[in-house]
Short mmCIF file of C-alpha atoms in Angstrom, two decimals:
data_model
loop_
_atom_site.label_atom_id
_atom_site.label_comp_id
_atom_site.label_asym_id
_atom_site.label_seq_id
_atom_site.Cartn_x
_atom_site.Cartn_y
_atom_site.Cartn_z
CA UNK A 28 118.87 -64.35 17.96
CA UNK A 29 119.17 -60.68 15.75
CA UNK A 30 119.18 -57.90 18.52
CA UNK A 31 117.16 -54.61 18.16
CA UNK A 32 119.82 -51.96 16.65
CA UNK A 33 118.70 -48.45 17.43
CA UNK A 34 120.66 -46.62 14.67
CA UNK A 35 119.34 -43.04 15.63
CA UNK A 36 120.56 -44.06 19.37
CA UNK A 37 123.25 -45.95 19.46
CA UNK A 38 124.16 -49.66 20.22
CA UNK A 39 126.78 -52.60 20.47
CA UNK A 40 127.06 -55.56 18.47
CA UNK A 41 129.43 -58.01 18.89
CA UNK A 42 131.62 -59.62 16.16
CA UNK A 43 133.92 -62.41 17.23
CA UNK A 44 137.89 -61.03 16.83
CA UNK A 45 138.73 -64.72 15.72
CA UNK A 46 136.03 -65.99 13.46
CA UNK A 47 133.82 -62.66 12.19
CA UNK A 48 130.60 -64.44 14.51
CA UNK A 49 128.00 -62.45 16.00
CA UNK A 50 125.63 -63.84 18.85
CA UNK A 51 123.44 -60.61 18.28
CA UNK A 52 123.10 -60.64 14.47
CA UNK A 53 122.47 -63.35 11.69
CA UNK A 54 124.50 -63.29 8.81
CA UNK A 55 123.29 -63.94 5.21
CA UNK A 56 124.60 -66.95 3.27
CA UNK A 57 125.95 -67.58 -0.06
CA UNK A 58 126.41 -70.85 -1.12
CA UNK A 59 127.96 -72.13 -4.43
CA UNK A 60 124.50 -72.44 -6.29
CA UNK A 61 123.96 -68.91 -6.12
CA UNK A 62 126.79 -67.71 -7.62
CA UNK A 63 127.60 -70.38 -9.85
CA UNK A 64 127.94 -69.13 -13.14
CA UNK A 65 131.00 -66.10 -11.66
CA UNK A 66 133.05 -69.13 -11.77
CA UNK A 67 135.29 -70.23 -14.88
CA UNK A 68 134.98 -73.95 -14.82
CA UNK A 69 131.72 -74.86 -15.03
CA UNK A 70 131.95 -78.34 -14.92
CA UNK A 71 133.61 -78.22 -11.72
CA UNK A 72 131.07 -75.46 -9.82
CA UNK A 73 128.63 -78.04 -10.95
CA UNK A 74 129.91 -80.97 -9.63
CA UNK A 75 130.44 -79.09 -6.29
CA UNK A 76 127.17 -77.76 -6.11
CA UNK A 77 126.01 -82.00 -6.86
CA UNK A 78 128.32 -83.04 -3.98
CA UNK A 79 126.44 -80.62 -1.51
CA UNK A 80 126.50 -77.11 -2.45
CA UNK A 81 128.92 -75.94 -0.45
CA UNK A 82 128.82 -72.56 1.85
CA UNK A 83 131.16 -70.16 0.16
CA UNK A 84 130.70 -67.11 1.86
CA UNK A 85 128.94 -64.87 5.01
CA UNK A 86 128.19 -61.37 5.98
CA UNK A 87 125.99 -58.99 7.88
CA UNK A 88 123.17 -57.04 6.28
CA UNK A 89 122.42 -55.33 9.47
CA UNK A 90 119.99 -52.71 7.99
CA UNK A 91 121.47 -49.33 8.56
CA UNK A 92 119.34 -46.41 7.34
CA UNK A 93 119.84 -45.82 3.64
CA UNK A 94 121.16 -42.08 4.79
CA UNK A 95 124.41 -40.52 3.86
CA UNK A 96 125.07 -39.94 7.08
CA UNK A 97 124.60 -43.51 8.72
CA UNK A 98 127.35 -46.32 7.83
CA UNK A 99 126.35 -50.36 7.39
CA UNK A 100 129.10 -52.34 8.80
CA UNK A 101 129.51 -55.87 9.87
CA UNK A 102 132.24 -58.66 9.25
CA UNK A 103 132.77 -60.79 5.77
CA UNK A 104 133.93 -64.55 6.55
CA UNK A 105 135.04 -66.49 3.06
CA UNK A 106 135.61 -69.53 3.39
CA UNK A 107 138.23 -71.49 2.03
CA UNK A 108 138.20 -73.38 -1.49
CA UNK A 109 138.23 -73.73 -5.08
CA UNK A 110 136.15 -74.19 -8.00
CA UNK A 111 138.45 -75.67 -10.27
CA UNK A 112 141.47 -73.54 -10.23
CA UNK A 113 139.70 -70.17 -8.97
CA UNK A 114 139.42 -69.28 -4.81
CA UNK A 115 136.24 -69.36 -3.55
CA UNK A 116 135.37 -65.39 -3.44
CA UNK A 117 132.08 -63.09 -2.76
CA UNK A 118 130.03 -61.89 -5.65
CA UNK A 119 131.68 -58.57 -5.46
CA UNK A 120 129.66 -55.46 -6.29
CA UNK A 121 129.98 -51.62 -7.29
CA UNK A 122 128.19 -49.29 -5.10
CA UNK A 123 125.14 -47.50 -6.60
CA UNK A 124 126.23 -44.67 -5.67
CA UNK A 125 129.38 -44.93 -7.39
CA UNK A 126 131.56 -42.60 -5.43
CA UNK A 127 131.42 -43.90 -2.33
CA UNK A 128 134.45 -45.72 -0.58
CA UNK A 129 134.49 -48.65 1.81
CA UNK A 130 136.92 -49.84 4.38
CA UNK A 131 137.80 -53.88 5.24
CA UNK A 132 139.75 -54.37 7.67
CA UNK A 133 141.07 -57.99 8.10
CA UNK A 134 140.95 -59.75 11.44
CA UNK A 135 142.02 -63.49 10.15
CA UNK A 136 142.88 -65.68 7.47
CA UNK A 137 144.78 -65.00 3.83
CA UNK A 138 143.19 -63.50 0.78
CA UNK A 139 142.80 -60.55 -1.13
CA UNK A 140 140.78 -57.73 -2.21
CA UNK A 141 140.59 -57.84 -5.88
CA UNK A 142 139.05 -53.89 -7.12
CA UNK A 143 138.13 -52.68 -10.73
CA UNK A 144 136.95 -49.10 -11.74
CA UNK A 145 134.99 -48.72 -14.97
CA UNK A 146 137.96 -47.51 -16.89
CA UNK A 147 139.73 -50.73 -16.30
CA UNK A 148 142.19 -50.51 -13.64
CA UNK A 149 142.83 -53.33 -11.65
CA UNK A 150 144.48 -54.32 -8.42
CA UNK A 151 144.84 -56.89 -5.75
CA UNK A 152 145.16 -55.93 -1.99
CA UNK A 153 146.87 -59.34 -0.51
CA UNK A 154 145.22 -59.40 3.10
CA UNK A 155 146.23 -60.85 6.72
CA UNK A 156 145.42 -60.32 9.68
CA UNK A 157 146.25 -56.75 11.00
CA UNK A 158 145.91 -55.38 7.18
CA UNK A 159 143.59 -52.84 6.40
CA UNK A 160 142.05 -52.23 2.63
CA UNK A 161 141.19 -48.85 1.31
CA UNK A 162 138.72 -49.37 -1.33
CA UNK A 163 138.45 -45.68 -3.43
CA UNK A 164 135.49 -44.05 -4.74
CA UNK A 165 134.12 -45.67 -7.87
CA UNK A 166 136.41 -49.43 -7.46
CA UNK A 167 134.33 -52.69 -7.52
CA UNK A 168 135.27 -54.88 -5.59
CA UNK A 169 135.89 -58.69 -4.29
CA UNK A 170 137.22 -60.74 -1.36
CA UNK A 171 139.25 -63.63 -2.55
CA UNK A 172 140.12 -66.87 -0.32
CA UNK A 173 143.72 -67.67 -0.92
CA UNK A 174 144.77 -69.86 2.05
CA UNK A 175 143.06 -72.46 3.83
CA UNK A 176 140.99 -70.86 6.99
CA UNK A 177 138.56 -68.42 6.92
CA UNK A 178 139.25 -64.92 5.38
CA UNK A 179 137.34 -63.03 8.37
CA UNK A 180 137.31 -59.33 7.42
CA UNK A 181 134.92 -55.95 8.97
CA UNK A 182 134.02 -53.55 6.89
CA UNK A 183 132.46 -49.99 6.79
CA UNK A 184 130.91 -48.19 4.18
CA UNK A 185 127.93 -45.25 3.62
CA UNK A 186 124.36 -46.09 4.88
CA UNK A 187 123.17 -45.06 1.59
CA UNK A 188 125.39 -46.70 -0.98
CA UNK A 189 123.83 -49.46 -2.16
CA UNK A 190 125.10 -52.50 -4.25
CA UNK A 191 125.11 -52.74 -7.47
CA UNK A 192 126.09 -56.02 -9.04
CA UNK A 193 125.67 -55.10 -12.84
CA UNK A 194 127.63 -56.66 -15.22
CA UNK A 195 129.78 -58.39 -13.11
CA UNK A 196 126.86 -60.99 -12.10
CA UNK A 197 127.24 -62.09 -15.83
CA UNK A 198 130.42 -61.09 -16.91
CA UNK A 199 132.51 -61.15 -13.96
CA UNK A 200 135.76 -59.24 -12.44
CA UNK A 201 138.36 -58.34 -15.75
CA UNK A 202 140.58 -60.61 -13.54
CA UNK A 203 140.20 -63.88 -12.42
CA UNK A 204 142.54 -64.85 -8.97
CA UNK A 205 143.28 -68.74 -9.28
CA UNK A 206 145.80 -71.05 -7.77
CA UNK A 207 149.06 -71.53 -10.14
CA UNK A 208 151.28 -74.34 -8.02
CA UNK A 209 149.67 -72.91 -4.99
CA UNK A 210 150.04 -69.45 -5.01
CA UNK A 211 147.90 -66.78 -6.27
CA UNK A 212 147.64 -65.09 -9.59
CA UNK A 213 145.58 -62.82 -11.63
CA UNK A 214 145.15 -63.66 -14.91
CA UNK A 215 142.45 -61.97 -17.54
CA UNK A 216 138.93 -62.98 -17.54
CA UNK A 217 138.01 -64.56 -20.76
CA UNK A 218 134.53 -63.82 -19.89
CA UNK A 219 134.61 -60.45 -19.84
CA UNK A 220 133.78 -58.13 -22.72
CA UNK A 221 133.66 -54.99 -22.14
CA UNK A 222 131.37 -54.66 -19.56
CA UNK A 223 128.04 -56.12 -19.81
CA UNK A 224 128.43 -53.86 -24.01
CA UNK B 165 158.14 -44.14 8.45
CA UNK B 166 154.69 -42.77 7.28
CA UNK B 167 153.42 -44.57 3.80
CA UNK B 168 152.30 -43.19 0.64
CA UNK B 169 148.02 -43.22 0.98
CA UNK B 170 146.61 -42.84 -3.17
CA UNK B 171 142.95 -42.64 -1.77
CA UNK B 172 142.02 -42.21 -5.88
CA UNK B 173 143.35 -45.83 -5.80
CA UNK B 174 143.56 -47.40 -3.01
CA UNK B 175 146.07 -49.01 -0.51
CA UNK B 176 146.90 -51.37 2.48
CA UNK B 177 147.65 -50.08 5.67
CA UNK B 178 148.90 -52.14 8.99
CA UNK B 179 146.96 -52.04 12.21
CA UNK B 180 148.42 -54.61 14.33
CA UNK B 181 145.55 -56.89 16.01
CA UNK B 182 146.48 -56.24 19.61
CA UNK B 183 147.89 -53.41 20.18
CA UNK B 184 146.57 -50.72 17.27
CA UNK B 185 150.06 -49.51 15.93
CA UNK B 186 150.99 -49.25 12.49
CA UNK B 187 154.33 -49.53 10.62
CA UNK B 188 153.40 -47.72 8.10
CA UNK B 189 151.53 -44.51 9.53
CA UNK B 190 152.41 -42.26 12.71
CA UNK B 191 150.49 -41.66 15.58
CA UNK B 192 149.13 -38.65 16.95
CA UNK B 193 149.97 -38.37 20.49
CA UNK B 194 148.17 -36.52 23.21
CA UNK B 195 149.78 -36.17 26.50
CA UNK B 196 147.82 -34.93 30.07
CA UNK B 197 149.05 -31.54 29.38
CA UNK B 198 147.48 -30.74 26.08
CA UNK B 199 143.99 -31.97 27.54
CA UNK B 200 144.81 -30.77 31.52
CA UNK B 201 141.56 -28.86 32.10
CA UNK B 202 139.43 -31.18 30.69
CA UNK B 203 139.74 -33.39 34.04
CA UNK B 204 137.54 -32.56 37.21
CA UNK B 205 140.79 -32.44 39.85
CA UNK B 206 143.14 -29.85 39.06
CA UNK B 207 145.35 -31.02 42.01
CA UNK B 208 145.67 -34.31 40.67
CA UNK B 209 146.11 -33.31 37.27
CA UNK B 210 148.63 -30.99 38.09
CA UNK B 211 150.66 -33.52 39.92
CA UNK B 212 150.57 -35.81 36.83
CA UNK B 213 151.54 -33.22 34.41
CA UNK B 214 154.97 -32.22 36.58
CA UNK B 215 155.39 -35.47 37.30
CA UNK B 216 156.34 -36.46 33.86
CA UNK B 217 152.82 -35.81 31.82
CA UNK B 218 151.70 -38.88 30.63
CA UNK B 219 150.65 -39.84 27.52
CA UNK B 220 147.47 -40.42 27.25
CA UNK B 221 146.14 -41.72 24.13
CA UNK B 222 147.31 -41.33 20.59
CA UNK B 223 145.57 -41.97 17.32
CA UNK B 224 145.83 -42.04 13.45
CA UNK B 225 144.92 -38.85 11.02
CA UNK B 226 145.66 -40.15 7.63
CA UNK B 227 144.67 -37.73 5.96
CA UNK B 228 141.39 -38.93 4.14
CA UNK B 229 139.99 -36.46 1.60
CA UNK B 230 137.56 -33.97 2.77
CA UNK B 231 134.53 -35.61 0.66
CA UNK B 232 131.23 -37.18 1.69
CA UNK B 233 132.37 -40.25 -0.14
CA UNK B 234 135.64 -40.81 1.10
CA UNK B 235 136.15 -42.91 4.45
CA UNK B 236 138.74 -41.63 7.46
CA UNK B 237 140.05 -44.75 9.70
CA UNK B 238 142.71 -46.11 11.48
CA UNK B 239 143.07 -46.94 15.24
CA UNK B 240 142.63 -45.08 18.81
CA UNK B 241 144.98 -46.18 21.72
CA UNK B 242 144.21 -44.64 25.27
CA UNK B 243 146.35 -45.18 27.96
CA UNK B 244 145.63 -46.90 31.24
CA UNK B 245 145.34 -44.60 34.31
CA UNK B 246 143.42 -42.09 36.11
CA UNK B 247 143.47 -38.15 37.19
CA UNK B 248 141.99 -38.75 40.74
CA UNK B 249 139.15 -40.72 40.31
CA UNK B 250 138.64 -39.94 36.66
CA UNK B 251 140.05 -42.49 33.83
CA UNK B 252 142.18 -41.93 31.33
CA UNK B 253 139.91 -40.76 28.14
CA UNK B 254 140.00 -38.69 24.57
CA UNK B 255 139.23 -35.28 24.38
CA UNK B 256 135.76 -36.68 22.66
CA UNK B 257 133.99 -34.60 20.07
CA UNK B 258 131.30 -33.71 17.71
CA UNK B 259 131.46 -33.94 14.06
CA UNK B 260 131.72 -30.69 12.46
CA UNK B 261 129.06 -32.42 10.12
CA UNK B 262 126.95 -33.18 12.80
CA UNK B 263 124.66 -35.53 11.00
CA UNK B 264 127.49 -37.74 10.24
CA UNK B 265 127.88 -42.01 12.27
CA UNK B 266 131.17 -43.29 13.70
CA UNK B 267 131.61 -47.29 13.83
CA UNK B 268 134.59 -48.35 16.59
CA UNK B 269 135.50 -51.74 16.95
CA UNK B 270 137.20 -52.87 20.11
CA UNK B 271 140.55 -54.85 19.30
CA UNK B 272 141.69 -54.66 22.59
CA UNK B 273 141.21 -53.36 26.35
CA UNK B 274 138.38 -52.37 28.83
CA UNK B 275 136.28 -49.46 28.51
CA UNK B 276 133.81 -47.76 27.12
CA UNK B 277 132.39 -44.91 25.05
CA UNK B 278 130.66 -42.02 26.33
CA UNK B 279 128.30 -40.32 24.01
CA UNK B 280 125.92 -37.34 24.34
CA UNK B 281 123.80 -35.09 21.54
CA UNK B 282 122.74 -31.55 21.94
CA UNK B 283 119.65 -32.27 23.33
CA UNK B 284 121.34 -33.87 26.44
CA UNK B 285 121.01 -37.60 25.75
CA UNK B 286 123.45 -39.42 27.27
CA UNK B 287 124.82 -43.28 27.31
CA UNK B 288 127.86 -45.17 28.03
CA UNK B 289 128.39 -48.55 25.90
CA UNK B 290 130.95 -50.65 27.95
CA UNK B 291 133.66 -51.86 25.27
CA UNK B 292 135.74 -55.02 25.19
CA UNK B 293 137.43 -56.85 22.58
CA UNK B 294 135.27 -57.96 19.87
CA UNK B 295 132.24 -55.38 20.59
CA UNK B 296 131.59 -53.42 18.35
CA UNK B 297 129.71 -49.69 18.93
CA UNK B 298 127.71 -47.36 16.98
CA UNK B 299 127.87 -43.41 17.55
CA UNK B 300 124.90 -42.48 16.25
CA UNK B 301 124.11 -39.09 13.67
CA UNK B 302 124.76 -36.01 15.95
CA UNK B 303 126.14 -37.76 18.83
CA UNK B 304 129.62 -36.30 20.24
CA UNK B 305 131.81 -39.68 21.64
CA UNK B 306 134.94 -40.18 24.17
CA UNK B 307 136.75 -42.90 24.55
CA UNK B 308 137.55 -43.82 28.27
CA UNK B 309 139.93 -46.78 29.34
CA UNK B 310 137.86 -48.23 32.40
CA UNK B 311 141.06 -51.25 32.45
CA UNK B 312 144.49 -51.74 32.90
CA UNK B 313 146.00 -52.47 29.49
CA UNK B 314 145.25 -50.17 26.67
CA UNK B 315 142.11 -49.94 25.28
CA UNK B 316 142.27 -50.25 21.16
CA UNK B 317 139.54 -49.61 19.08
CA UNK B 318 139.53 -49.60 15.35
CA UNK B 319 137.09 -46.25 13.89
CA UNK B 320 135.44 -45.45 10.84
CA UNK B 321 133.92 -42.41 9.81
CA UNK B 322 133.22 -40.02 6.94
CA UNK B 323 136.27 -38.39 4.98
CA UNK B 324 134.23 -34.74 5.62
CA UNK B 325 133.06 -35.58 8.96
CA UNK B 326 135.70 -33.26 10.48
CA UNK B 327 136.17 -32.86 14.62
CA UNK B 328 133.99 -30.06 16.05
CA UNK B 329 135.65 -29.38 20.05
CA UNK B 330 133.15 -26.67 20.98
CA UNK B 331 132.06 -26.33 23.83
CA UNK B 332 133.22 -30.05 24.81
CA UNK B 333 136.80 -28.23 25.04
CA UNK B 334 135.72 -26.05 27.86
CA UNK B 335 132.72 -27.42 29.85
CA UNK B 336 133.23 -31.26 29.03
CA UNK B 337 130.53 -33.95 28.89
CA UNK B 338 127.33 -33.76 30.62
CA UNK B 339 128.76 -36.98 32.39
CA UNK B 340 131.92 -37.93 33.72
CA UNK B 341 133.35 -41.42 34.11
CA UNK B 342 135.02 -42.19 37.30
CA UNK B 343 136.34 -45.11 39.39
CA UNK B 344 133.83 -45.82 42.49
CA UNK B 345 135.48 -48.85 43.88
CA UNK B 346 137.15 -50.36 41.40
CA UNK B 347 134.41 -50.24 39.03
CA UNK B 348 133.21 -47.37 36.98
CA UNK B 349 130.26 -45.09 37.48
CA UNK B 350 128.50 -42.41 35.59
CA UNK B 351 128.33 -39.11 37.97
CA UNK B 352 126.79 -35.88 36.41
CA UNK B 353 129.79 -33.09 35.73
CA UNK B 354 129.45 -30.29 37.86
CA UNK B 355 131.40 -27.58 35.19
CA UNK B 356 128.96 -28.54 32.86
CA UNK B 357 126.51 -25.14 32.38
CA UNK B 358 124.47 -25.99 29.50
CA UNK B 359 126.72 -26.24 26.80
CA UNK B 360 128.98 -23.50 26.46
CA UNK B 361 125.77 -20.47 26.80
#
């Protein structure tokens, strides 16, 4: 049941501390098939997606006013897996408006934040609980399932700044974050090209 | 030992779960005494402040950049306890941007969060862990600890927002928050003159 939320009034919403679940708001789903093609092994997203399509990620859209002054916020739960060699992650997204920061703040599980800016520079924020993520101005960015329970995360960003998932719906991150003997690395994106050139 | 922030490109920052302190950032601290007048007894806050002024809530400035697309956070603490009949609470306070949200998230604790705009509407949204609240555009918020442990929230607002005291500083909130019983109850604030005319 999705609650009324009076954003010119005020109003609580509750987000489970442990699992990122709200009674008062329902989150929007991502399973593999919808994001199939940001993954590098093919052949393996398909044969997931076959076997049952699995649920790769949740958040809340919650509606906040598209104002500079408001802020959207809610809580990100990835779950755990792989396609192939690569953690299950979100689509990841630039904001439209481009200089506009966000803040995830993680409340369980073991991943990372994996950011880009358009000139190229890279990182990965390795999150667990009790680890907050700046994400700058400009940076698109990704949350990346590296363990084996739910990466639960709440985030905050500007009412008004938008998603914009560009290039990187077709080309993807210039980093990939896959599982090398169990661990996490980062290795380049053969994908990629120079952004959506 | 306070941490390097690069808010150009980004960072991680600790905020532990259940209690709100960070290794890698210091607290602000606000003892009775910096905030004395700002309770309805004098006696009682008096007493408090020679018997050993206690702290009464602390909370993180990081030092965000002063732009609309930047993002202050971190966490609030408030103490447990009372000044007469009146609980423990923040100073509270506009933005100096007045159109500008807050999100707090409660990690930990009982209370609540007082808010009130300049036109005199008033509301108190009772906090426990997991709730999250939203102070609306023009609102000015305090945090009051209603409990016996401390109440933790985790906040998010605009890197320009900026804290506006005003009149807040001298005449208070049109409400105060005080223990009837065990139980807290909203009583109008008798220094309260119509905003600082």
């Amino acid at each position: 049941m999705t609650q009324q939320l009076d954003w010119a009034k005020g109003f609580l919403l509750d987000f489970a501390l442990d699992t990122g679940a709200s009674h008062g708001a329902t989150p929007t789903k991502r399973n593999l098939s919808q994001m199939q093609d940001m993954y590098q092994d093919a052949k393996a997203a398909a044969r997931l997606v076959a076997g049952g399509d699995p649920l790769v990620y949740e958040f809340y859209e919650l509606g906040a006013p598209e104002h500079a002054g408001d802020l959207a916020f809610g809580t990100s739960i990835v779950y755990p897996g792989k396609v192939g060699d690569e953690y299950f992650m979100t689509k990841g997204h630039f904001h439209t408006v481009l200089d506009t920061a966000e803040v995830y703040y993680c409340l369980a599980g073991k991943g990372g934040m994996l950011i880009e800016n358009p000139e190229g520079d890279t990182n990965f924020f390795e999150l667990t609980p009790g680890q907050a993520v700046y994400v700058p101005k400009r940076y698109a960015h990704r949350s990346v399932n590296t363990g084996t329970e739910k990466l639960v995360t709440f985030f905050v960003f500007r009412g008004d700044a938008g998603h914009n998932y560009g290039a990187i719906e077709t080309e993807g991150f210039r980093k990939l974050v896959v599982d090398c003997n169990g661990a996490p690395v980062l290795i380049d994106n053969p994908k990629w090209a120079g952004g959506g050139a």
